[in-house]
Tab-separated table of C-alpha atoms and ligand atoms in Angstrom:
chain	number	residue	atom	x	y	z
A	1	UNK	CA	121.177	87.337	90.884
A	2	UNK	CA	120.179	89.788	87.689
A	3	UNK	CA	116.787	90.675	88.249
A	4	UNK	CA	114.724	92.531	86.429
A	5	UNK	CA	111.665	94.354	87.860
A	6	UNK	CA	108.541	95.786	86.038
A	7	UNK	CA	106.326	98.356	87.436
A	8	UNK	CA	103.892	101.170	87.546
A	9	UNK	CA	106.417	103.970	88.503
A	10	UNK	CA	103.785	106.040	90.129
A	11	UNK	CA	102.742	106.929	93.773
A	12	UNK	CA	100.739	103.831	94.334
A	13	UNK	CA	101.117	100.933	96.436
A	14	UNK	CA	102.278	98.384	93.874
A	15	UNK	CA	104.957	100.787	92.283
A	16	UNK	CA	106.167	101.851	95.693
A	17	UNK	CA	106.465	98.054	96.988
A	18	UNK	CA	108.305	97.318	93.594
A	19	UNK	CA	110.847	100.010	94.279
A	20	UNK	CA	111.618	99.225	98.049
A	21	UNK	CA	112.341	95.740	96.964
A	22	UNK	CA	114.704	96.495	94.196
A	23	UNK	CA	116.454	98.571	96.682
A	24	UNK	CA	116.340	96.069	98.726
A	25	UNK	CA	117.659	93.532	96.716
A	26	UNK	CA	120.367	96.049	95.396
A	27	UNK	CA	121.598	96.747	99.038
A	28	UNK	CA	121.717	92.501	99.366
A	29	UNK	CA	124.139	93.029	96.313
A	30	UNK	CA	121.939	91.862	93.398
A	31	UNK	CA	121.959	93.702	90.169
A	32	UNK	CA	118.601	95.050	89.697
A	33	UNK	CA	117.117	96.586	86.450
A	34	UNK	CA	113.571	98.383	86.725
A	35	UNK	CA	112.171	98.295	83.101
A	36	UNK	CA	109.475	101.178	83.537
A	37	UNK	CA	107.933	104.110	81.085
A	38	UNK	CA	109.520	106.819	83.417
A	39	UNK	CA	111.615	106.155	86.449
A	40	UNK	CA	109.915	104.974	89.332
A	41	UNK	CA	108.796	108.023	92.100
A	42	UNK	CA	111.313	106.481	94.995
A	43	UNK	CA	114.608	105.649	93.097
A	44	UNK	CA	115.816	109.125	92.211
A	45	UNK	CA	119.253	108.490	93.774
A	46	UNK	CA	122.289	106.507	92.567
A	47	UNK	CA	123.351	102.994	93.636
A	48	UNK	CA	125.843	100.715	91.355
A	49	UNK	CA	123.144	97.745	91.482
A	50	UNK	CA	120.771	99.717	90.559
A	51	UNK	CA	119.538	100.190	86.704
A	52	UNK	CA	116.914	101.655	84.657
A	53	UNK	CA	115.547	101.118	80.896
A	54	UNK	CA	112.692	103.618	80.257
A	55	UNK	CA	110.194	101.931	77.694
A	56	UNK	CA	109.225	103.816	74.954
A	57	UNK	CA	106.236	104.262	72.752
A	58	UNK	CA	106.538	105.500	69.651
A	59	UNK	CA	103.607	107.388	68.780
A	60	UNK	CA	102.517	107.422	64.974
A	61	UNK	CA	99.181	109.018	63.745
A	62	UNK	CA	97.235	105.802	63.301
A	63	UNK	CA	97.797	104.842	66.710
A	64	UNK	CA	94.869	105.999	68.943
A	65	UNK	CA	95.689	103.870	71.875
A	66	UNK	CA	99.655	103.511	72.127
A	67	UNK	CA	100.825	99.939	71.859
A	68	UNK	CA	102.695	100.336	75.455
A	69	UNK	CA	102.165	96.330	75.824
A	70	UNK	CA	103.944	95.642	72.574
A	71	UNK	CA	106.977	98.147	73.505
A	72	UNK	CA	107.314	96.795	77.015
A	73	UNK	CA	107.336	93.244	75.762
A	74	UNK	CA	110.063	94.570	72.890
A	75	UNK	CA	112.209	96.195	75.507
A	76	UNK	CA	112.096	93.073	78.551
A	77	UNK	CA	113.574	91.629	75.001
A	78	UNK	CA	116.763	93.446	75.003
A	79	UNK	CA	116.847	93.845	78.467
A	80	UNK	CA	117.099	90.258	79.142
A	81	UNK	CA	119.399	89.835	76.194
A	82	UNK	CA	121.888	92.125	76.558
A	83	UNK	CA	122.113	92.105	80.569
A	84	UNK	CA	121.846	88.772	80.587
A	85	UNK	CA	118.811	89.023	83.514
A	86	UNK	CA	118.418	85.423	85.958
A	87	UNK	CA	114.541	86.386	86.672
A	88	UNK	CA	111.960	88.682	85.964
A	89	UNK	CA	109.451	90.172	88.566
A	90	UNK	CA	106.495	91.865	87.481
A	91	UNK	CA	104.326	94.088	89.410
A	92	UNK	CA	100.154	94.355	88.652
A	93	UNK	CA	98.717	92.045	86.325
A	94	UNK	CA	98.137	93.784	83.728
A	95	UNK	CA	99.183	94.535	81.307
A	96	UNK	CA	102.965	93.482	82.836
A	97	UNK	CA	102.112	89.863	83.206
A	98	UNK	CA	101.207	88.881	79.534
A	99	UNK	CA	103.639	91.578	78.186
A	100	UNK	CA	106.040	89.426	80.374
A	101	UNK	CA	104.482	85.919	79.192
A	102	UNK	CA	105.162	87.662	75.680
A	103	UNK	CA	109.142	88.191	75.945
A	104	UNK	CA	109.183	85.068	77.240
A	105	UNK	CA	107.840	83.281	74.274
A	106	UNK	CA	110.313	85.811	71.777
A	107	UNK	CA	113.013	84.809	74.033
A	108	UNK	CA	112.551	80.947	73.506
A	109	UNK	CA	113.260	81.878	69.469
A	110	UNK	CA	116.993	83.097	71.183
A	111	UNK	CA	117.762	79.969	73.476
A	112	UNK	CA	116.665	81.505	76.782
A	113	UNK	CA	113.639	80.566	79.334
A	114	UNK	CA	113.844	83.267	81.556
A	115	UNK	CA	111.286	82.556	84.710
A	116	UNK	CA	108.733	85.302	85.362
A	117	UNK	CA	107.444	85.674	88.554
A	118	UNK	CA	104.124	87.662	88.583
A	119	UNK	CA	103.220	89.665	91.832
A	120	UNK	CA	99.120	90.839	92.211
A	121	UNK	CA	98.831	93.426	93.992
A	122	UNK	CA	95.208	94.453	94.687
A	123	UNK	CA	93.306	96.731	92.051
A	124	UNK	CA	94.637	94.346	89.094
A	125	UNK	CA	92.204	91.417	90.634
A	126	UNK	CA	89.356	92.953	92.551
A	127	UNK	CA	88.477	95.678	90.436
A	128	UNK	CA	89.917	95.835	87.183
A	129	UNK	CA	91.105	92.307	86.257
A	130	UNK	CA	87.868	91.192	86.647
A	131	UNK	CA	86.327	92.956	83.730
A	132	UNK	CA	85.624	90.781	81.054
A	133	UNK	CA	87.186	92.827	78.674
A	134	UNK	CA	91.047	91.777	80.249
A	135	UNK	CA	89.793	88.601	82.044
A	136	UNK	CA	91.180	85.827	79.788
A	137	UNK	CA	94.546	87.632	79.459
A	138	UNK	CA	94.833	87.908	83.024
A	139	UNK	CA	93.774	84.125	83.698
A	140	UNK	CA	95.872	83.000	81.214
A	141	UNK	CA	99.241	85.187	82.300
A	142	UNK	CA	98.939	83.741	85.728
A	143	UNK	CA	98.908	80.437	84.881
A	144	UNK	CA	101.592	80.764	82.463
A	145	UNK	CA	103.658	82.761	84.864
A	146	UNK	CA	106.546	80.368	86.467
A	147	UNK	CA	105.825	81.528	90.018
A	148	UNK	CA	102.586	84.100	91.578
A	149	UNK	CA	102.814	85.506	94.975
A	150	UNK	CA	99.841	87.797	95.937
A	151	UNK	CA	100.690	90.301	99.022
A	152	UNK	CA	97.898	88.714	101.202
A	153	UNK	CA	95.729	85.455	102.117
A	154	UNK	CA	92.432	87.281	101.297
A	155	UNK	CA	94.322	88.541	97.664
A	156	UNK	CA	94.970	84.642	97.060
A	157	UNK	CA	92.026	83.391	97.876
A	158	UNK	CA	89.679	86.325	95.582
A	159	UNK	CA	92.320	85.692	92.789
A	160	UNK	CA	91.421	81.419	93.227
A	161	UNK	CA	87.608	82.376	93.399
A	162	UNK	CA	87.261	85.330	90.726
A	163	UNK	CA	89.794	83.571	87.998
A	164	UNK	CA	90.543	79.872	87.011
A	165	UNK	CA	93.838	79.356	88.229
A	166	UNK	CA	95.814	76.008	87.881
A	167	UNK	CA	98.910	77.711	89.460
A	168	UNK	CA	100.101	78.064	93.298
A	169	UNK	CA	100.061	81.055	94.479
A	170	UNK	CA	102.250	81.982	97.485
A	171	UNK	CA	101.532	84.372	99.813
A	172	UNK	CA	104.630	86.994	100.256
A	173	UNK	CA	102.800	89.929	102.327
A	174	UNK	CA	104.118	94.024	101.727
A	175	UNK	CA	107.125	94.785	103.896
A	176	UNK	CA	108.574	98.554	105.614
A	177	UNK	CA	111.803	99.814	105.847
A	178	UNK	CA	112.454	101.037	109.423
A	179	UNK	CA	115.208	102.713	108.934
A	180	UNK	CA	112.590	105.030	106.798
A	181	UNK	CA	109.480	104.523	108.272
A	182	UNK	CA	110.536	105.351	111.911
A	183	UNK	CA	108.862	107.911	114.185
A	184	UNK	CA	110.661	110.969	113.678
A	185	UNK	CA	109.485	113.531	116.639
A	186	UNK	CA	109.223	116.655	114.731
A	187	UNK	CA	108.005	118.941	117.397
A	188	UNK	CA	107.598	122.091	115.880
A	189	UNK	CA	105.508	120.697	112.669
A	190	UNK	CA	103.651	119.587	115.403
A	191	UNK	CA	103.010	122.814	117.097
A	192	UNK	CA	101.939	124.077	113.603
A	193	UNK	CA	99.355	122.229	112.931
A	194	UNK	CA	97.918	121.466	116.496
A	195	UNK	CA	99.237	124.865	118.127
A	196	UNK	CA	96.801	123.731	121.168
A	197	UNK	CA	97.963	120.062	121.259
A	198	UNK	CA	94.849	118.821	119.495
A	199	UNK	CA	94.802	115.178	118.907
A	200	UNK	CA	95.888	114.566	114.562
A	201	UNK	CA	94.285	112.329	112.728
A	202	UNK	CA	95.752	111.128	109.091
A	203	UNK	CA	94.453	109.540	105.846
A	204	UNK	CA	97.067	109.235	102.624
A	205	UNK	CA	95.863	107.419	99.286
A	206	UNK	CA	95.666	108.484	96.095
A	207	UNK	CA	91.997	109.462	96.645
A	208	UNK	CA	90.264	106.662	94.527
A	209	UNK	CA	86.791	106.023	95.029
A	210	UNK	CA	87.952	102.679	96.437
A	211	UNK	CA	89.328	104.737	99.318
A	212	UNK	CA	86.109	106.678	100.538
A	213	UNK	CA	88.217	109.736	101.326
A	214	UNK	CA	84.451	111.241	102.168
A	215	UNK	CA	84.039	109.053	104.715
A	216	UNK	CA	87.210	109.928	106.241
A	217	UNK	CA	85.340	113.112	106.335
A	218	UNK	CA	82.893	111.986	107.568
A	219	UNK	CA	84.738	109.884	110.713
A	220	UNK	CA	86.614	113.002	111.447
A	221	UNK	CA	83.913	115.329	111.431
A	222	UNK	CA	82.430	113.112	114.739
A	223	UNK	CA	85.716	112.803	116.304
A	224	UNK	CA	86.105	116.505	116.521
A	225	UNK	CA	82.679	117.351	118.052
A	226	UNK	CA	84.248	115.296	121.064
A	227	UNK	CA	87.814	115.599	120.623
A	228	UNK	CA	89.962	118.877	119.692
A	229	UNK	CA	91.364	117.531	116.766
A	230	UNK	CA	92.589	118.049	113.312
A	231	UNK	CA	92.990	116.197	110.100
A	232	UNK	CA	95.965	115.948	107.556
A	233	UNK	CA	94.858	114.517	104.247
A	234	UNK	CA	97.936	113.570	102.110
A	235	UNK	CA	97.831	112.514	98.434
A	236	UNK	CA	95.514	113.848	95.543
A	237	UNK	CA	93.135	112.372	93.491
A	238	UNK	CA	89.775	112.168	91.495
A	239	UNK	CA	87.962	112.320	94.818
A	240	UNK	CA	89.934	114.995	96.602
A	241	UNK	CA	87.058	117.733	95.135
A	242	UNK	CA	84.185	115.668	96.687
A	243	UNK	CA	86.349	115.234	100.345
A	244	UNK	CA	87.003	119.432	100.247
A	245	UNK	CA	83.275	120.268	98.827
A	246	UNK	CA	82.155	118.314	102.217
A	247	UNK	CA	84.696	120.326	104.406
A	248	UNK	CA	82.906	123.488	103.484
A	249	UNK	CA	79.684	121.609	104.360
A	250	UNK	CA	80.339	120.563	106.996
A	251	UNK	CA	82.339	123.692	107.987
A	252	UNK	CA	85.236	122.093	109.130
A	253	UNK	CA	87.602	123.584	106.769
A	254	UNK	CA	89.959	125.082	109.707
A	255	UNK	CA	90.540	121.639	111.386
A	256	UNK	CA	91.559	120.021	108.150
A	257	UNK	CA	94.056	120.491	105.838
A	258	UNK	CA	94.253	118.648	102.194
A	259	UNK	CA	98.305	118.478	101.769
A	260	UNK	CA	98.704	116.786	98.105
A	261	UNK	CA	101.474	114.322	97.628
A	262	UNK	CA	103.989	114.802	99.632
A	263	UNK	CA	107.704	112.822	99.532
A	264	UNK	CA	108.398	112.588	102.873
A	265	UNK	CA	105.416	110.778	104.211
A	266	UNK	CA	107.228	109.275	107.518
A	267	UNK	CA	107.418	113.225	108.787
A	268	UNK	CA	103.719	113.534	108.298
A	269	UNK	CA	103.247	109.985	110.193
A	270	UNK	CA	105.702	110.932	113.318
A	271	UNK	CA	103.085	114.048	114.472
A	272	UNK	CA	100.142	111.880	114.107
A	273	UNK	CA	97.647	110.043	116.388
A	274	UNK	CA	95.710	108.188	114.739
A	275	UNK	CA	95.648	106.793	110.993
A	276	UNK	CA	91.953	106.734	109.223
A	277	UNK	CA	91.564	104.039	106.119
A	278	UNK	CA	87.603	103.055	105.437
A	279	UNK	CA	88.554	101.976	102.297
A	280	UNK	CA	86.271	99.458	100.600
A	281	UNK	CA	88.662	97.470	98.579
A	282	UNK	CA	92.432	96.787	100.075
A	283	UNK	CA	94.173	93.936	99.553
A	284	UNK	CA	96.853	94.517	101.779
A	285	UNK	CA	96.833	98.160	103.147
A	286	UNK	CA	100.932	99.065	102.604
A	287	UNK	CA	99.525	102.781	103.633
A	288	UNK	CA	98.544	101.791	107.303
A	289	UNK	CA	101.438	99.580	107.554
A	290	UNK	CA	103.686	103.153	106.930
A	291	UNK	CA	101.302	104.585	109.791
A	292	UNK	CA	102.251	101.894	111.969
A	293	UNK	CA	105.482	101.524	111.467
A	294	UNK	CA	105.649	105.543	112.791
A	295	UNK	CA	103.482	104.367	115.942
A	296	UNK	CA	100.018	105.265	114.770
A	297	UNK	CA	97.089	103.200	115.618
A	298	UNK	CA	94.823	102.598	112.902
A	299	UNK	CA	90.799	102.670	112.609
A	300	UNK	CA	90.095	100.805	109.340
A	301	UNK	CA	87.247	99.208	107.521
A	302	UNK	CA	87.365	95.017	108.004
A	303	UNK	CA	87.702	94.460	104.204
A	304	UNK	CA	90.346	92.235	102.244
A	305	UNK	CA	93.809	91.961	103.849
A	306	UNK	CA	93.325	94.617	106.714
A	307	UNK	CA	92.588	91.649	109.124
A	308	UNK	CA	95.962	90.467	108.167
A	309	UNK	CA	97.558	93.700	109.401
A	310	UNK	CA	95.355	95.755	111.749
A	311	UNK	CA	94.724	93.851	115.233
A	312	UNK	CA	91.499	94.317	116.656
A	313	UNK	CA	91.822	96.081	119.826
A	314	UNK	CA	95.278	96.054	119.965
A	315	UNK	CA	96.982	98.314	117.288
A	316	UNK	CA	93.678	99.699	116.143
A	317	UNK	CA	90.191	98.291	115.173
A	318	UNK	CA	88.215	97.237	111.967
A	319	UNK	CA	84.844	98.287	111.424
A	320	UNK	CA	82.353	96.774	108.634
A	321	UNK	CA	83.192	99.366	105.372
A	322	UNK	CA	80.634	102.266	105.632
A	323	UNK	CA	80.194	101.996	109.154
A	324	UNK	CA	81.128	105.869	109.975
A	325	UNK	CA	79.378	105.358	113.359
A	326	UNK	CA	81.303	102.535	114.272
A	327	UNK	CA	84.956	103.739	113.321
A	328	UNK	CA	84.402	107.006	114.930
A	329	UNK	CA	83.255	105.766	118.062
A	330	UNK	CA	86.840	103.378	117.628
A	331	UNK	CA	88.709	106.750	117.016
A	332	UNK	CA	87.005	108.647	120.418
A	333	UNK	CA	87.822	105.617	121.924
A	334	UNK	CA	91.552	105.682	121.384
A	335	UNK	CA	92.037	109.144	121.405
A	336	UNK	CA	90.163	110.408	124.324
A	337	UNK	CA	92.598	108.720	127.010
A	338	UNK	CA	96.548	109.611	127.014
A	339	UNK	CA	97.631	106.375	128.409
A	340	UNK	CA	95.071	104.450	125.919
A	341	UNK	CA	96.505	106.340	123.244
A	342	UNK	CA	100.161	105.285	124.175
A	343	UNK	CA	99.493	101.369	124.263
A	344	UNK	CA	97.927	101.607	120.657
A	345	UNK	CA	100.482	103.199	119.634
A	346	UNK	CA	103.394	100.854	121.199
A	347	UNK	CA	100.861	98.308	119.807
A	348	UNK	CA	101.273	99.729	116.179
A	349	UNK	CA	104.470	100.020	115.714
A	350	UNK	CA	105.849	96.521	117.351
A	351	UNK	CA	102.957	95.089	114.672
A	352	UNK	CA	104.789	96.672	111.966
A	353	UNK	CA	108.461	95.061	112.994
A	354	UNK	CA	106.488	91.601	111.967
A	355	UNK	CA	106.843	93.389	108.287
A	356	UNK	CA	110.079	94.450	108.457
A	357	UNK	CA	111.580	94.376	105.207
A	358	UNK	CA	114.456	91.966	106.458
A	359	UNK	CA	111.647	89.641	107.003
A	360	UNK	CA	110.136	89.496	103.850
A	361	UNK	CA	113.407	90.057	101.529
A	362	UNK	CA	114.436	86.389	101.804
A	363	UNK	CA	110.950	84.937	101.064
A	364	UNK	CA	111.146	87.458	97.509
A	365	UNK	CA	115.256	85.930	97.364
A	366	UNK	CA	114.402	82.485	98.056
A	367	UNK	CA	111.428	82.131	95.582
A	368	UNK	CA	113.492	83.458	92.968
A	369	UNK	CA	116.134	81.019	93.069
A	370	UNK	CA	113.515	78.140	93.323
A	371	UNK	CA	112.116	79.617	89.530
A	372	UNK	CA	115.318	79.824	88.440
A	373	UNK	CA	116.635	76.188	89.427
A	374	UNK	CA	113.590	75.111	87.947
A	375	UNK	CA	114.148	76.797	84.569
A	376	UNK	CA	117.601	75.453	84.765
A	377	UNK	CA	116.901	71.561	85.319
A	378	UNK	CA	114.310	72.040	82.209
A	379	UNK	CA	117.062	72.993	80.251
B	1	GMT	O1	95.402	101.280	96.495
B	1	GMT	C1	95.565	101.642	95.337
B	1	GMT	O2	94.703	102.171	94.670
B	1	GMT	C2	96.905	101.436	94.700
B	1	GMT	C3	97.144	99.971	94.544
B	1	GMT	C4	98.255	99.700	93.556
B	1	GMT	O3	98.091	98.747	92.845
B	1	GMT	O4	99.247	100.380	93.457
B	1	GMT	O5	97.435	99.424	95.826
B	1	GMT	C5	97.276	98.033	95.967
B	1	GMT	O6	98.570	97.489	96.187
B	1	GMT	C6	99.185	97.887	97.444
B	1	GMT	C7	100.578	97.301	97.491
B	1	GMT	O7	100.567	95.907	97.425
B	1	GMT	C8	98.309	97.431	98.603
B	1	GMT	O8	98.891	97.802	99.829
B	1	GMT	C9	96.930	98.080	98.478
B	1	GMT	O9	96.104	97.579	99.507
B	1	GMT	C10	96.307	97.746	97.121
B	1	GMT	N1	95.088	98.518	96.941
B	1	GMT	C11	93.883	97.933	96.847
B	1	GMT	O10	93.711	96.730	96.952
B	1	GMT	C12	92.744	98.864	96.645
């Protein structure tokens, strides 16, 4: 298949899953063209499936707010045209899935229906979609999309009750490459940041206020009264200010250490015991499923998909969102016993093999020829 793929190139979850998939697909030997603004943070290397189109803006005085819809919708044009695409597979809502509804329409005018599959990914329906001021746009481009998948059962069934949606939406959940995401025993990274073996705690995200990076603060703060610990905080953020300014408070400072974004995440993951994510909004949690997938238990809150991924008791424990009480006493719990520790983190890892991305790859493969059958018996 041609496929092309349309997504926020950045750090976060929905870019990230968009980019493992193309390379998945690419390795399956599809041709696979991202159609992005810059190119996507995880496919700086060269494959001969792989493509790129960069989308851009032209900027002109009167413009206060670049038309990036318009110029996206322009390029998916030529894109499809010219390389003669099977399907297109847009990531996040908005604006991808009416800039994608869009093309489609301009590329009726040349003789080709082109199927769109739109994937939701979290943010784009809990928080955002729902404002008013995108809400028909984003009702209307998922019904008019020709297939939806959403990356959990609690995503589908907010999107059903916060929109009115005459589609079906299948459930396809977030996947992990093992051959990445595999613990990596780096001993002497180890040593440097728990020189007396101190139990390491972890929390990556991109430090949204949807994360509550204070309250991984917070959590940690009562885990290492009781436990010699430390903390690795990965990623960076509006909130990042508000986690360090309650270090200092806290005067914890010397047990935790605020990394930024780092590349090579699964390194991070391999020295760590336990995986901290209190967030109050996650629709699927692709962060913890890295953690696991490296053999790190996870305390999380109970909210949206984390159900779907984090067992209770077995590869970590949910806790109501806020409840700092609650997931610390989960952390001390885990931590505090050596052969505890172990099964959680055996626990966590064979979890993550339910994920693997050789799993989920055939669902995306399969429900992709299904839209484009259909497109082809309306012909
Ligand atoms: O979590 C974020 O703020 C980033 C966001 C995104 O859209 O990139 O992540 C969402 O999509 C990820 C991939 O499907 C999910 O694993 C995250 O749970 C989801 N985030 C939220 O729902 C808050």
């Amino acid at each position: 298949m041609k496929i092309g793929i349309v997504c926020y190139p950045t750090f976060g979850g929905s870019g990230v899953v968009a980019t493992e998939l193309g390379k998945g697909l690419a390795s399956n030997g599809h041709q696979v063209h991202f159609i992005t603004y810059s190119q996507p943070a995880r496919l700086d290397f060269f494959s001969e499936n792989l493509f790129y189109h960069e989308v851009a803006v032209a900027q002109y005085p009167l413009f206060d707010f670049p038309p990036y819809e318009s110029a996206l919708a322009s390029k998916l044009v030529d894109v499809v045209r010219f390389e003669q695409l099977d399907v297109l597979h847009v990531h996040y809502a908005i604006p991808h899935a009416s800039a994608a509804y869009l093309a489609k329409q301009i590329l009726k005018t040349y003789g080709i229906d082109i199927p769109v599959i739109t994937t939701l990914h979290g943010t784009d329906i809990t928080l955002v979609g729902r404002d008013k001021s995108f809400k028909p746009v984003v009702t209307f481009s998922i019904n008019e999309s020709d297939g939806v998948t959403t990356v959990s059962d609690s995503l589908k069934q907010q999107t059903l009750s916060f929109f009115d949606i005459s589609r079906e939406i299948k459930v396809i959940p977030n996947f992990i490459d093992l051959n990445r995401f595999v613990n990596k025993r780096r001993e002497h990274f180890k040593k440097a940041i728990a020189p007396d073996d101190e139990r390491i705690l972890v929390h990556t995200s991109n430090f949204r206020k949807v994360k509550n990076v204070t309250d991984v603060v917070r959590i940690f703060y009562q885990v290492n009264q009781q436990i010699p610990s430390k903390l690795l905080m990965v990623g960076d953020g509006p909130e990042r200010g508000n986690a360090e300014e309650l270090c200092r408070q806290l005067e914890i400072c010397n047990d935790v250490r605020f990394l930024g974004k780092q590349d090579a995440i699964e390194e991070i993951l391999s020295v760590s015991d336990l995986f901290l994510m209190p967030s109050s909004s996650e629709s699927f949690g692709l962060a913890a499923l890295e953690a696991m997938a490296c053999g790190v238990p996870v305390v999380s809150s109970n909210t949206g998909g984390l159900p779907e991924l984090n067992v209770q008791g077995v590869t970590g424990f949910l806790s109501d969102i806020g409840d700092i009480e609650g997931m610390a006493q989960h952390a001390i719990h885990i931590l505090e016993d050596c052969d505890r520790l172990e099964k959680f983190k055996k626990a966590a890892y064979q979890r993550a093999t339910d994920f693997e991305l050789s799993k989920i790859l055939p669902q995306y493969e399969e429900y992709y020829q299904q839209a484009i059958d259909h497109a082809k018996n309306l012909a």
